[in-house]
PDB file of C-alpha atoms in Angstrom:
ATOM      1  CA  MET A   1       2.420 -89.179  88.479  1.00  0.00           C
ATOM      2  CA  ALA A   2       4.372 -91.345  91.263  1.00  0.00           C
ATOM      3  CA  ASP A   3       3.946 -95.023  91.485  1.00  0.00           C
ATOM      4  CA  GLN A   4       1.492 -96.020  94.339  1.00  0.00           C
ATOM      5  CA  LYS A   5       2.026 -99.520  95.749  1.00  0.00           C
ATOM      6  CA  LEU A   6      -1.028-101.766  96.358  1.00  0.00           C
ATOM      7  CA  MET A   7      -0.877-102.752 100.122  1.00  0.00           C
ATOM      8  CA  PRO A   8      -2.697-106.509 100.397  1.00  0.00           C
ATOM      9  CA  SER A   9      -6.079-106.530 102.039  1.00  0.00           C
ATOM     10  CA  PHE A  10      -6.926-109.621 104.380  1.00  0.00           C
ATOM     11  CA  HIS A  11      -9.439-110.398 106.859  1.00  0.00           C
ATOM     12  CA  ILE A  12     -10.056-113.003 109.648  1.00  0.00           C
ATOM     13  CA  THR A  13     -13.154-115.090 110.061  1.00  0.00           C
ATOM     14  CA  PHE A  14     -13.232-116.659 113.394  1.00  0.00           C
ATOM     15  CA  HIS A  15     -15.398-119.594 113.692  1.00  0.00           C
ATOM     16  CA  TYR A  16     -15.735-121.471 117.017  1.00  0.00           C
ATOM     17  CA  GLN A  17     -17.647-124.526 116.078  1.00  0.00           C
ATOM     18  CA  ILE A  18     -18.795-126.488 119.376  1.00  0.00           C
ATOM     19  CA  SER A  19     -22.355-127.491 119.194  1.00  0.00           C
ATOM     20  CA  ASN A  20     -24.818-127.490 122.147  1.00  0.00           C
ATOM     21  CA  ARG A  21     -23.175-125.367 124.544  1.00  0.00           C
ATOM     22  CA  SER A  22     -23.202-121.737 126.110  1.00  0.00           C
ATOM     23  CA  ILE A  23     -21.275-118.958 124.542  1.00  0.00           C
ATOM     24  CA  PRO A  24     -17.976-118.988 126.765  1.00  0.00           C
ATOM     25  CA  THR A  25     -17.704-115.794 128.361  1.00  0.00           C
ATOM     26  CA  GLU A  26     -13.896-116.238 127.330  1.00  0.00           C
ATOM     27  CA  ILE A  27     -14.808-114.575 124.192  1.00  0.00           C
ATOM     28  CA  GLY A  28     -14.174-111.240 125.756  1.00  0.00           C
ATOM     29  CA  ALA A  29     -10.381-112.174 125.610  1.00  0.00           C
ATOM     30  CA  TRP A  30     -10.369-111.863 122.060  1.00  0.00           C
ATOM     31  CA  THR A  31      -9.905-108.279 121.922  1.00  0.00           C
ATOM     32  CA  ALA A  32      -7.413-108.400 118.882  1.00  0.00           C
ATOM     33  CA  LEU A  33     -10.008-109.442 116.435  1.00  0.00           C
ATOM     34  CA  THR A  34     -10.967-106.437 113.932  1.00  0.00           C
ATOM     35  CA  SER A  35     -12.578-107.784 110.899  1.00  0.00           C
ATOM     36  CA  ARG A  36     -15.015-110.508 110.982  1.00  0.00           C
ATOM     37  CA  PHE A  37     -17.006-112.699 113.947  1.00  0.00           C
ATOM     38  CA  SER A  38     -18.879-115.187 113.170  1.00  0.00           C
ATOM     39  CA  LEU A  39     -20.522-118.174 115.545  1.00  0.00           C
ATOM     40  CA  ARG A  40     -23.531-118.804 113.077  1.00  0.00           C
ATOM     41  CA  GLY A  41     -25.036-121.962 113.110  1.00  0.00           C
ATOM     42  CA  ASN A  42     -23.490-123.710 116.251  1.00  0.00           C
ATOM     43  CA  SER A  43     -26.772-124.710 118.157  1.00  0.00           C
ATOM     44  CA  PHE A  44     -25.457-122.464 121.225  1.00  0.00           C
ATOM     45  CA  THR A  45     -27.558-122.054 123.988  1.00  0.00           C
ATOM     46  CA  GLY A  46     -28.058-119.629 126.507  1.00  0.00           C
ATOM     47  CA  THR A  47     -27.728-115.892 126.558  1.00  0.00           C
ATOM     48  CA  LEU A  48     -24.985-113.737 124.916  1.00  0.00           C
ATOM     49  CA  PRO A  49     -22.392-113.007 127.681  1.00  0.00           C
ATOM     50  CA  THR A  50     -21.774-109.410 128.270  1.00  0.00           C
ATOM     51  CA  GLU A  51     -18.497-109.680 127.433  1.00  0.00           C
ATOM     52  CA  ILE A  52     -19.515-109.421 123.950  1.00  0.00           C
ATOM     53  CA  GLY A  53     -18.700-105.856 124.389  1.00  0.00           C
ATOM     54  CA  MET A  54     -14.997-106.351 124.492  1.00  0.00           C
ATOM     55  CA  LEU A  55     -15.008-107.574 120.955  1.00  0.00           C
ATOM     56  CA  SER A  56     -15.161-103.496 120.477  1.00  0.00           C
ATOM     57  CA  LYS A  57     -12.482-103.796 117.277  1.00  0.00           C
ATOM     58  CA  VAL A  58     -14.833-105.723 115.255  1.00  0.00           C
ATOM     59  CA  LYS A  59     -15.801-103.669 111.833  1.00  0.00           C
ATOM     60  CA  PHE A  60     -17.217-106.255 109.238  1.00  0.00           C
ATOM     61  CA  THR A  61     -19.547-108.984 110.324  1.00  0.00           C
ATOM     62  CA  PHE A  62     -20.399-109.726 114.028  1.00  0.00           C
ATOM     63  CA  ASP A  63     -22.667-113.007 113.316  1.00  0.00           C
ATOM     64  CA  PHE A  64     -24.224-115.392 115.825  1.00  0.00           C
ATOM     65  CA  ALA A  65     -27.076-115.978 113.792  1.00  0.00           C
ATOM     66  CA  LYS A  66     -28.824-119.459 113.304  1.00  0.00           C
ATOM     67  CA  ASN A  67     -28.328-120.428 116.930  1.00  0.00           C
ATOM     68  CA  SER A  68     -30.526-120.998 119.988  1.00  0.00           C
ATOM     69  CA  ILE A  69     -29.506-118.398 121.980  1.00  0.00           C
ATOM     70  CA  ASN A  70     -32.077-116.772 124.243  1.00  0.00           C
ATOM     71  CA  GLY A  71     -32.815-113.605 126.731  1.00  0.00           C
ATOM     72  CA  ALA A  72     -32.327-110.181 126.559  1.00  0.00           C
ATOM     73  CA  LEU A  73     -29.761-108.400 123.864  1.00  0.00           C
ATOM     74  CA  PRO A  74     -26.626-107.341 126.240  1.00  0.00           C
ATOM     75  CA  THR A  75     -26.594-103.450 126.690  1.00  0.00           C
ATOM     76  CA  GLU A  76     -22.789-104.178 125.837  1.00  0.00           C
ATOM     77  CA  ILE A  77     -23.800-104.617 122.059  1.00  0.00           C
ATOM     78  CA  GLY A  78     -23.426-100.926 121.934  1.00  0.00           C
ATOM     79  CA  LYS A  79     -19.646-100.924 122.687  1.00  0.00           C
ATOM     80  CA  ILE A  80     -19.148-102.784 119.089  1.00  0.00           C
ATOM     81  CA  SER A  81     -19.217 -99.302 117.636  1.00  0.00           C
ATOM     82  CA  LEU A  82     -16.787 -99.388 114.843  1.00  0.00           C
ATOM     83  CA  LEU A  83     -18.878-101.969 113.047  1.00  0.00           C
ATOM     84  CA  THR A  84     -20.129-100.732 109.492  1.00  0.00           C
ATOM     85  CA  SER A  85     -21.864-103.900 108.533  1.00  0.00           C
ATOM     86  CA  GLY A  86     -23.148-107.210 109.277  1.00  0.00           C
ATOM     87  CA  LEU A  87     -25.076-107.250 112.777  1.00  0.00           C
ATOM     88  CA  HIS A  88     -26.663-110.968 112.147  1.00  0.00           C
ATOM     89  CA  LEU A  89     -28.752-112.138 114.951  1.00  0.00           C
ATOM     90  CA  TYR A  90     -31.428-113.781 113.121  1.00  0.00           C
ATOM     91  CA  SER A  91     -32.761-117.052 113.721  1.00  0.00           C
ATOM     92  CA  ASN A  92     -32.337-117.224 117.532  1.00  0.00           C
ATOM     93  CA  GLN A  93     -34.731-116.813 120.584  1.00  0.00           C
ATOM     94  CA  LEU A  94     -33.512-113.352 121.607  1.00  0.00           C
ATOM     95  CA  ALA A  95     -36.185-111.688 123.475  1.00  0.00           C
ATOM     96  CA  GLY A  96     -37.541-108.321 124.951  1.00  0.00           C
ATOM     97  CA  GLN A  97     -36.801-104.813 123.944  1.00  0.00           C
ATOM     98  CA  LEU A  98     -34.077-103.888 122.254  1.00  0.00           C
ATOM     99  CA  PRO A  99     -31.240-102.202 124.118  1.00  0.00           C
ATOM    100  CA  SER A 100     -31.037 -98.197 123.414  1.00  0.00           C
ATOM    101  CA  GLU A 101     -27.015 -98.875 123.573  1.00  0.00           C
ATOM    102  CA  ILE A 102     -27.385-100.252 120.465  1.00  0.00           C
ATOM    103  CA  GLY A 103     -27.969 -96.903 119.087  1.00  0.00           C
ATOM    104  CA  ALA A 104     -24.156 -96.437 119.541  1.00  0.00           C
ATOM    105  CA  MET A 105     -23.109 -98.524 117.013  1.00  0.00           C
ATOM    106  CA  THR A 106     -23.693 -95.205 114.379  1.00  0.00           C
ATOM    107  CA  GLY A 107     -21.190 -96.621 111.990  1.00  0.00           C
ATOM    108  CA  LEU A 108     -23.751 -99.234 110.991  1.00  0.00           C
ATOM    109  CA  ARG A 109     -24.608 -98.671 107.366  1.00  0.00           C
ATOM    110  CA  SER A 110     -25.846-102.503 105.993  1.00  0.00           C
ATOM    111  CA  TRP A 111     -27.162-105.792 106.866  1.00  0.00           C
ATOM    112  CA  VAL A 112     -28.531-105.468 110.214  1.00  0.00           C
ATOM    113  CA  LEU A 113     -30.467-108.618 110.378  1.00  0.00           C
ATOM    114  CA  LEU A 114     -32.523-109.026 113.804  1.00  0.00           C
ATOM    115  CA  ASN A 115     -35.363-111.015 112.472  1.00  0.00           C
ATOM    116  CA  LYS A 116     -37.066-114.387 113.766  1.00  0.00           C
ATOM    117  CA  ASN A 117     -36.537-113.787 117.480  1.00  0.00           C
ATOM    118  CA  SER A 118     -38.846-113.118 120.142  1.00  0.00           C
ATOM    119  CA  PHE A 119     -37.846-109.243 120.336  1.00  0.00           C
ATOM    120  CA  SER A 120     -40.950-107.110 121.808  1.00  0.00           C
ATOM    121  CA  GLY A 121     -41.952-103.550 122.417  1.00  0.00           C
ATOM    122  CA  ASN A 122     -41.140-100.355 120.657  1.00  0.00           C
ATOM    123  CA  LEU A 123     -37.985 -99.857 118.957  1.00  0.00           C
ATOM    124  CA  PRO A 124     -35.739 -97.633 120.702  1.00  0.00           C
ATOM    125  CA  SER A 125     -35.210 -94.018 119.526  1.00  0.00           C
ATOM    126  CA  GLU A 126     -31.580 -94.018 119.507  1.00  0.00           C
ATOM    127  CA  LEU A 127     -31.711 -96.216 116.169  1.00  0.00           C
ATOM    128  CA  GLY A 128     -32.426 -92.744 114.815  1.00  0.00           C
ATOM    129  CA  LEU A 129     -28.689 -92.044 115.371  1.00  0.00           C
ATOM    130  CA  TRP A 130     -27.975 -94.390 112.395  1.00  0.00           C
ATOM    131  CA  SER A 131     -27.909 -91.890 109.814  1.00  0.00           C
ATOM    132  CA  SER A 132     -25.570 -93.694 107.649  1.00  0.00           C
ATOM    133  CA  MET A 133     -27.773 -97.027 107.656  1.00  0.00           C
ATOM    134  CA  THR A 134     -28.597 -97.424 103.740  1.00  0.00           C
ATOM    135  CA  LEU A 135     -29.242-101.153 103.199  1.00  0.00           C
ATOM    136  CA  LYS A 136     -31.037-103.944 104.735  1.00  0.00           C
ATOM    137  CA  PHE A 137     -32.440-103.537 108.239  1.00  0.00           C
ATOM    138  CA  HIS A 138     -34.547-106.537 108.864  1.00  0.00           C
ATOM    139  CA  ILE A 139     -36.666-106.986 112.322  1.00  0.00           C
ATOM    140  CA  GLY A 140     -39.493-108.892 111.139  1.00  0.00           C
ATOM    141  CA  GLN A 141     -40.876-111.947 112.359  1.00  0.00           C
ATOM    142  CA  ASN A 142     -40.677-111.229 116.155  1.00  0.00           C
ATOM    143  CA  SER A 143     -43.071-110.555 118.784  1.00  0.00           C
TER     144      SER A 143
END
């Protein structure tokens, strides 16, 4: 059996540490991010910009938890279709119905945390496309 060289693995976690501000639309320019993206616990206010859809290469952990983000979840969330684990939107003030476009995130296998918001209405039937989901889908403590 031939010797195999092991390739080192790495990840990038980007933390944007600015308090009491809205999330800048310029995040759409960060298209090179491929692994982890976290803006957790920064006291961000306002809505999630539609430009989040341009972060389509993120594969592990898309984290906006523990802020004060309000309004509807943008339909562009569905463009982050390579994400396999870690959609963390809990402990915000997101409201309204989950957009059907979230069903396009078919690679999601685990850790979808949408709890402690103000989501309301029925779950979109497109969530049935998440056939790989095996661990931790939490949507409790909503309207």
